[in-house]
GROMACS .gro file of N, CA and C in nm:
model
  294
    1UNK      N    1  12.818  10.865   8.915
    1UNK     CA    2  12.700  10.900   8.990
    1UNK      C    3  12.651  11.036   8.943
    2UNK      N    4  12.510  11.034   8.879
    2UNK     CA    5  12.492  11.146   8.871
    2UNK      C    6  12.415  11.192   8.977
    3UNK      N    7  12.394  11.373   8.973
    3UNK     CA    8  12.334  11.448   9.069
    3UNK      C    9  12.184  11.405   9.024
    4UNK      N   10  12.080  11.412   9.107
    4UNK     CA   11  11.943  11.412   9.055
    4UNK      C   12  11.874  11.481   9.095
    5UNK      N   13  11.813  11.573   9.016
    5UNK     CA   14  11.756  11.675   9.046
    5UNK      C   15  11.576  11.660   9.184
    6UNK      N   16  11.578  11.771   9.241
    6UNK     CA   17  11.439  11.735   9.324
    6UNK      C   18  11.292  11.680   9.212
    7UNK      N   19  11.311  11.715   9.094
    7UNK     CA   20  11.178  11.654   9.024
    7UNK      C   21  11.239  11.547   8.962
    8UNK      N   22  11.324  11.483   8.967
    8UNK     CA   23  11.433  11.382   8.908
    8UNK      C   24  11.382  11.250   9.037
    9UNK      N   25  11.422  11.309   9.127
    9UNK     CA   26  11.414  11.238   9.295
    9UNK      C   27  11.274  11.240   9.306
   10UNK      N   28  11.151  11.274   9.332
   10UNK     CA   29  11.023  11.295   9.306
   10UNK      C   30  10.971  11.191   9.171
   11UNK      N   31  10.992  11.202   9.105
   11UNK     CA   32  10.948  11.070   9.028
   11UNK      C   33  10.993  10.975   9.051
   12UNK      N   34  11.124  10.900   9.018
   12UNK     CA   35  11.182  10.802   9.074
   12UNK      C   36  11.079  10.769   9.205
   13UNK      N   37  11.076  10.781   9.315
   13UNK     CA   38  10.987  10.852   9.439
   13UNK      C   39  10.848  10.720   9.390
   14UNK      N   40  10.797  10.792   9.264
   14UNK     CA   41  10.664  10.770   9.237
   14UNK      C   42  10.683  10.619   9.201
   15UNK      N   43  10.776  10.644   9.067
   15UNK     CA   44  10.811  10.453   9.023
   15UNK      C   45  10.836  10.378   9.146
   16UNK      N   46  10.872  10.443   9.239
   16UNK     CA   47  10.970  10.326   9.335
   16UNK      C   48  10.829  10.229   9.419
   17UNK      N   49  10.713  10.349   9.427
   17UNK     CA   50  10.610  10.320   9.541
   17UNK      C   51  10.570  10.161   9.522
   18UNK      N   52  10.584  10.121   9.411
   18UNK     CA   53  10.501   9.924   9.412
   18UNK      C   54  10.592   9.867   9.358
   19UNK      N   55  10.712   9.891   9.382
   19UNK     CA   56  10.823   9.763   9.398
   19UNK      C   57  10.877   9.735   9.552
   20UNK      N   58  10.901   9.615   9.584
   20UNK     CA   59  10.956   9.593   9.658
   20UNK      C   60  11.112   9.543   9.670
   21UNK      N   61  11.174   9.580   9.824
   21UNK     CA   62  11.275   9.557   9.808
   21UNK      C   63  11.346   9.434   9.786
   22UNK      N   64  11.465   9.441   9.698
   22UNK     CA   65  11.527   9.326   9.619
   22UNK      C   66  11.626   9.274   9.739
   23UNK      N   67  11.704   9.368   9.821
   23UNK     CA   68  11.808   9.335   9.900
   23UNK      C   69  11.776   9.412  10.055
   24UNK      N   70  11.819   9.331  10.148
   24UNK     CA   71  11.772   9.286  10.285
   24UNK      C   72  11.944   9.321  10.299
   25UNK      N   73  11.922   9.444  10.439
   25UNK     CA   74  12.044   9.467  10.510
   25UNK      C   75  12.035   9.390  10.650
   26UNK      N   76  12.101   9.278  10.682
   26UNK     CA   77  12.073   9.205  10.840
   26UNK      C   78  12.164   9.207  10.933
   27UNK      N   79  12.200   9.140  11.003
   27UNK     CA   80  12.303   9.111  11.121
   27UNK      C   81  12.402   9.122  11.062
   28UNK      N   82  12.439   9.085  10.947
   28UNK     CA   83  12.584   9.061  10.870
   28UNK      C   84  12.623   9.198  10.851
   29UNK      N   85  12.497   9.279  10.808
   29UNK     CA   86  12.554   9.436  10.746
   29UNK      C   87  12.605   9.399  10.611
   30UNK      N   88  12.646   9.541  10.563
   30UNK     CA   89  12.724   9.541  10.433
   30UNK      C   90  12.817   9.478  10.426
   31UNK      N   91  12.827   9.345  10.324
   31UNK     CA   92  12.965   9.282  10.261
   31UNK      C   93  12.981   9.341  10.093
   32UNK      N   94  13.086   9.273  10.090
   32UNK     CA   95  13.107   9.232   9.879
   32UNK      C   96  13.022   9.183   9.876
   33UNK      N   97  12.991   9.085   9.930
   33UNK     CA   98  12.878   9.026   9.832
   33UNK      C   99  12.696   9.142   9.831
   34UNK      N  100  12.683   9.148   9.922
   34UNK     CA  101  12.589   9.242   9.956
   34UNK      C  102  12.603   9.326   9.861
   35UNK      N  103  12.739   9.408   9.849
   35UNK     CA  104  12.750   9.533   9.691
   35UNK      C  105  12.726   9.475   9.577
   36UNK      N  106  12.808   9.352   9.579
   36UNK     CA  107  12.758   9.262   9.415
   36UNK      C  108  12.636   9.234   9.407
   37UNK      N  109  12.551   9.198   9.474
   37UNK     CA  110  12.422   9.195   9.486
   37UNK      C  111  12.304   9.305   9.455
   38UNK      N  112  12.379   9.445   9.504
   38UNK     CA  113  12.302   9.557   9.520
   38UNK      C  114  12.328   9.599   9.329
   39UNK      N  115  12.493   9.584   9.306
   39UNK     CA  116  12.510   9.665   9.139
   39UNK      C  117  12.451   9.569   9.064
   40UNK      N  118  12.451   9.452   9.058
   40UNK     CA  119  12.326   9.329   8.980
   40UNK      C  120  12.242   9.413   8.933
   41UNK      N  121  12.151   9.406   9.074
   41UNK     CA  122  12.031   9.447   9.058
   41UNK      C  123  11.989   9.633   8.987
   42UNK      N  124  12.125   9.699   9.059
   42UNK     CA  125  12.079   9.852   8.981
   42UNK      C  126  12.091   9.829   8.813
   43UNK      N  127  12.226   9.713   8.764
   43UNK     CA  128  12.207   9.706   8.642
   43UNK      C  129  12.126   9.626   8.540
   44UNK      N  130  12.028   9.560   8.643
   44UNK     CA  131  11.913   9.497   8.553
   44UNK      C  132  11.784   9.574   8.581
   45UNK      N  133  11.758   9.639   8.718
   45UNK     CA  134  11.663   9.724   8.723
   45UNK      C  135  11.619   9.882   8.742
   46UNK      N  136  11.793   9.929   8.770
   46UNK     CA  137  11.744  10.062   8.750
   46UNK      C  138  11.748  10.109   8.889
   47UNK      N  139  11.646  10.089   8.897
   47UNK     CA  140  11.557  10.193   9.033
   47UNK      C  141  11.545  10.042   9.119
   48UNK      N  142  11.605  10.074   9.258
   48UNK     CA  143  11.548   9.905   9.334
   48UNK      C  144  11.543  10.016   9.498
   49UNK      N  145  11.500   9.934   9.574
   49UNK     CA  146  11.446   9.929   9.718
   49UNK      C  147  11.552   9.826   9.763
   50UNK      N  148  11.607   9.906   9.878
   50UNK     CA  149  11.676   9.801  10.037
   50UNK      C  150  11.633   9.834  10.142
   51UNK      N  151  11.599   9.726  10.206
   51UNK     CA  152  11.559   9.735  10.340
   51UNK      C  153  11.640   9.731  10.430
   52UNK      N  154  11.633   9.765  10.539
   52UNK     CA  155  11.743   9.745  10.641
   52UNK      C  156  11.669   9.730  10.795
   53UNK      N  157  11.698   9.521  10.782
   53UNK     CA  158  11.622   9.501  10.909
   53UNK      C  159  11.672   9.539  11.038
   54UNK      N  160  11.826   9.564  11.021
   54UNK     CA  161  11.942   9.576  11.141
   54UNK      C  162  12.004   9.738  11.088
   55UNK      N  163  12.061   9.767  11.208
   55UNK     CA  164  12.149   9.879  11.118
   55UNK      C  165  12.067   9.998  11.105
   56UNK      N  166  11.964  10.024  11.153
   56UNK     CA  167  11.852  10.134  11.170
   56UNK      C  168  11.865  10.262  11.202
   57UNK      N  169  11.981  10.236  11.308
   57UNK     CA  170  12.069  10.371  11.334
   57UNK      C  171  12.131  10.419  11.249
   58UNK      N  172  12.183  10.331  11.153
   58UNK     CA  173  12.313  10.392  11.113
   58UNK      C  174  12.288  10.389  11.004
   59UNK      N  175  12.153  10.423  10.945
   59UNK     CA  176  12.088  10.362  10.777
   59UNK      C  177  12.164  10.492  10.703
   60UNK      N  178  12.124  10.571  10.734
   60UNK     CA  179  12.147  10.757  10.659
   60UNK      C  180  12.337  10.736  10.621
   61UNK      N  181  12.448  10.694  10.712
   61UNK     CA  182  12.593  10.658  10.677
   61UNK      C  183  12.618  10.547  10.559
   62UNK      N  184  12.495  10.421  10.602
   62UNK     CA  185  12.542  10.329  10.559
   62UNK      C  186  12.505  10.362  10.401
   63UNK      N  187  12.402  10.429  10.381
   63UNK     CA  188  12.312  10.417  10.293
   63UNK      C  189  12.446  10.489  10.162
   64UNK      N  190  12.486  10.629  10.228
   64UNK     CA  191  12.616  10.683  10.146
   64UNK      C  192  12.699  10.599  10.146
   65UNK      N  193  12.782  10.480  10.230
   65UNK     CA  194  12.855  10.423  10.164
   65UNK      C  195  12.863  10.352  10.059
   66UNK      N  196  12.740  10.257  10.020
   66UNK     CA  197  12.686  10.180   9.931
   66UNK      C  198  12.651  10.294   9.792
   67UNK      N  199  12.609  10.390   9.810
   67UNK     CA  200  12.600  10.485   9.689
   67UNK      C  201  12.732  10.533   9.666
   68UNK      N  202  12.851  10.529   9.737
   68UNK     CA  203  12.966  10.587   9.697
   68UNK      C  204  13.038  10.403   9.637
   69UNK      N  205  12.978  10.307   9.663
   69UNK     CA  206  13.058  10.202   9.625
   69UNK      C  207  13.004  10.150   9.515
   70UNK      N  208  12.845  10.150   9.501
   70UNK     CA  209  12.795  10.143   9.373
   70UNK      C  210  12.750  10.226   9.278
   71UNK      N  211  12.827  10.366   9.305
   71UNK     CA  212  12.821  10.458   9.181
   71UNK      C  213  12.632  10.488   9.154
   72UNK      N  214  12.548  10.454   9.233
   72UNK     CA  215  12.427  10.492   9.243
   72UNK      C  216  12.424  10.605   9.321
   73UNK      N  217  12.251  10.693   9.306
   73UNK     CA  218  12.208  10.794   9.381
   73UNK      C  219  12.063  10.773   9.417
   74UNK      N  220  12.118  10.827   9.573
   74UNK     CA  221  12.014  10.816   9.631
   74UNK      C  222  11.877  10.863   9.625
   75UNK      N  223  11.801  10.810   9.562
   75UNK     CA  224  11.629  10.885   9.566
   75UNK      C  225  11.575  10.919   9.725
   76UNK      N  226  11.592  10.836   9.799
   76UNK     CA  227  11.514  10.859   9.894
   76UNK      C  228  11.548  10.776   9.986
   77UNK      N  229  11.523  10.791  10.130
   77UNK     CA  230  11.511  10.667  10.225
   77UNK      C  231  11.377  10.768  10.296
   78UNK      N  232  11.338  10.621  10.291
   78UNK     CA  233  11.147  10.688  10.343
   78UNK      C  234  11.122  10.539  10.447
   79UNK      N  235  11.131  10.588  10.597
   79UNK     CA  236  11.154  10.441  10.682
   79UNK      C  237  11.263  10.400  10.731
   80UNK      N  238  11.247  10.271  10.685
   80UNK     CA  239  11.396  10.174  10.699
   80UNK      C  240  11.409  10.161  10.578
   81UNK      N  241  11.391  10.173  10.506
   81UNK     CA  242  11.350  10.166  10.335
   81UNK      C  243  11.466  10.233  10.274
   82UNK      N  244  11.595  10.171  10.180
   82UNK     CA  245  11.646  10.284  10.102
   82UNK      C  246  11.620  10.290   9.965
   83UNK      N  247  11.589  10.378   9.909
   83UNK     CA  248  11.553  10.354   9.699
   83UNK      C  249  11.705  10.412   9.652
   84UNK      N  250  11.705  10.376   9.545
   84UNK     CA  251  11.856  10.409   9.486
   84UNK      C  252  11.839  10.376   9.357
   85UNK      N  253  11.921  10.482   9.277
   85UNK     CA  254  11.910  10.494   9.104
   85UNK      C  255  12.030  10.441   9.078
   86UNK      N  256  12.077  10.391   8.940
   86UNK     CA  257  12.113  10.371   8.898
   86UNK      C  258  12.127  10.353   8.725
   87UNK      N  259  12.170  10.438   8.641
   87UNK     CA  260  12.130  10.429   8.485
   87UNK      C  261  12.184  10.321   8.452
   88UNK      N  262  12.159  10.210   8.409
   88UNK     CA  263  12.178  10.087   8.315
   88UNK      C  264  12.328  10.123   8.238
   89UNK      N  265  12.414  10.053   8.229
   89UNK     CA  266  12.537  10.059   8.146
   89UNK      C  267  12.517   9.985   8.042
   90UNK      N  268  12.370   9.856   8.039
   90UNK     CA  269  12.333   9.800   7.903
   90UNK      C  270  12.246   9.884   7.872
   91UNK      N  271  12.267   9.915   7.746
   91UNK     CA  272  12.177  10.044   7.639
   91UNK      C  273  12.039   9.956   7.628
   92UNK      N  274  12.021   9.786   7.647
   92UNK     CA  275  11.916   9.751   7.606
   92UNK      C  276  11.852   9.738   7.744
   93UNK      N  277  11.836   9.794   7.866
   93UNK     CA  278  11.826   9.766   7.979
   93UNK      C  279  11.772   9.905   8.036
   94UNK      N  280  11.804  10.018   7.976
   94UNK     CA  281  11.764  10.139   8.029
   94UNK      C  282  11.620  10.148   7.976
   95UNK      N  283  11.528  10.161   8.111
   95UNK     CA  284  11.394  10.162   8.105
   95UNK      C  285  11.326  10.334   8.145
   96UNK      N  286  11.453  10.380   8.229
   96UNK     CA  287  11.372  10.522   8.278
   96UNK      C  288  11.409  10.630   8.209
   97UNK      N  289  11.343  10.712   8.154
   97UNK     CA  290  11.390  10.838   8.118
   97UNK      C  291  11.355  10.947   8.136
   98UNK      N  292  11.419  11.065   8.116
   98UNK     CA  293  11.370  11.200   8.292
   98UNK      C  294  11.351  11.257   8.140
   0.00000   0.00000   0.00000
């Protein structure tokens, strides 16, 4: 996980604004599968959006556990909304560069 800087977090920020989110936090909450789901997606897209329809309270905890389990960093939670980075481990897959 790297640190990301405030103009690091601020762009990301900008890319994130017209994607929508890939993964839906619900009644179930965080499972394995939910994490396998979430590192998929950071390693095919990078930068993704989770929502969290349940769990509203507890988004800001939950949100660090999932960044401490998928080695991502957090850009932002703006809402119920969380964005989260992730650099590609396929060299042909890394799309963002600071």
């Amino acid at each position: 996980m790297n640190k990301l800087t405030s103009a690091n977090r601020k762009y990301l920020r900008a890319l994130a604004h017209h994607i929508d989110p890939v993964v839906l936090i619900g009644k179930n909450g965080i499972s394995d599968g939910v994490i396998n789901s979430i590192e998929i997606a950071l390693n095919s897209k990078e930068l993704i959006k989770i929502k969290f329809r349940d769990f509203k309270d507890n988004k800001k905890k939950l949100s660090e556990g999932i960044e401490k389990h998928t080695g991502s960093s957090i850009v932002g939670i703006i809402g119920n909304i969380l964005i989260l980075y992730k650099k590609s481990l396929n060299p042909d897959n890394i799309k963002i560069r600071f």
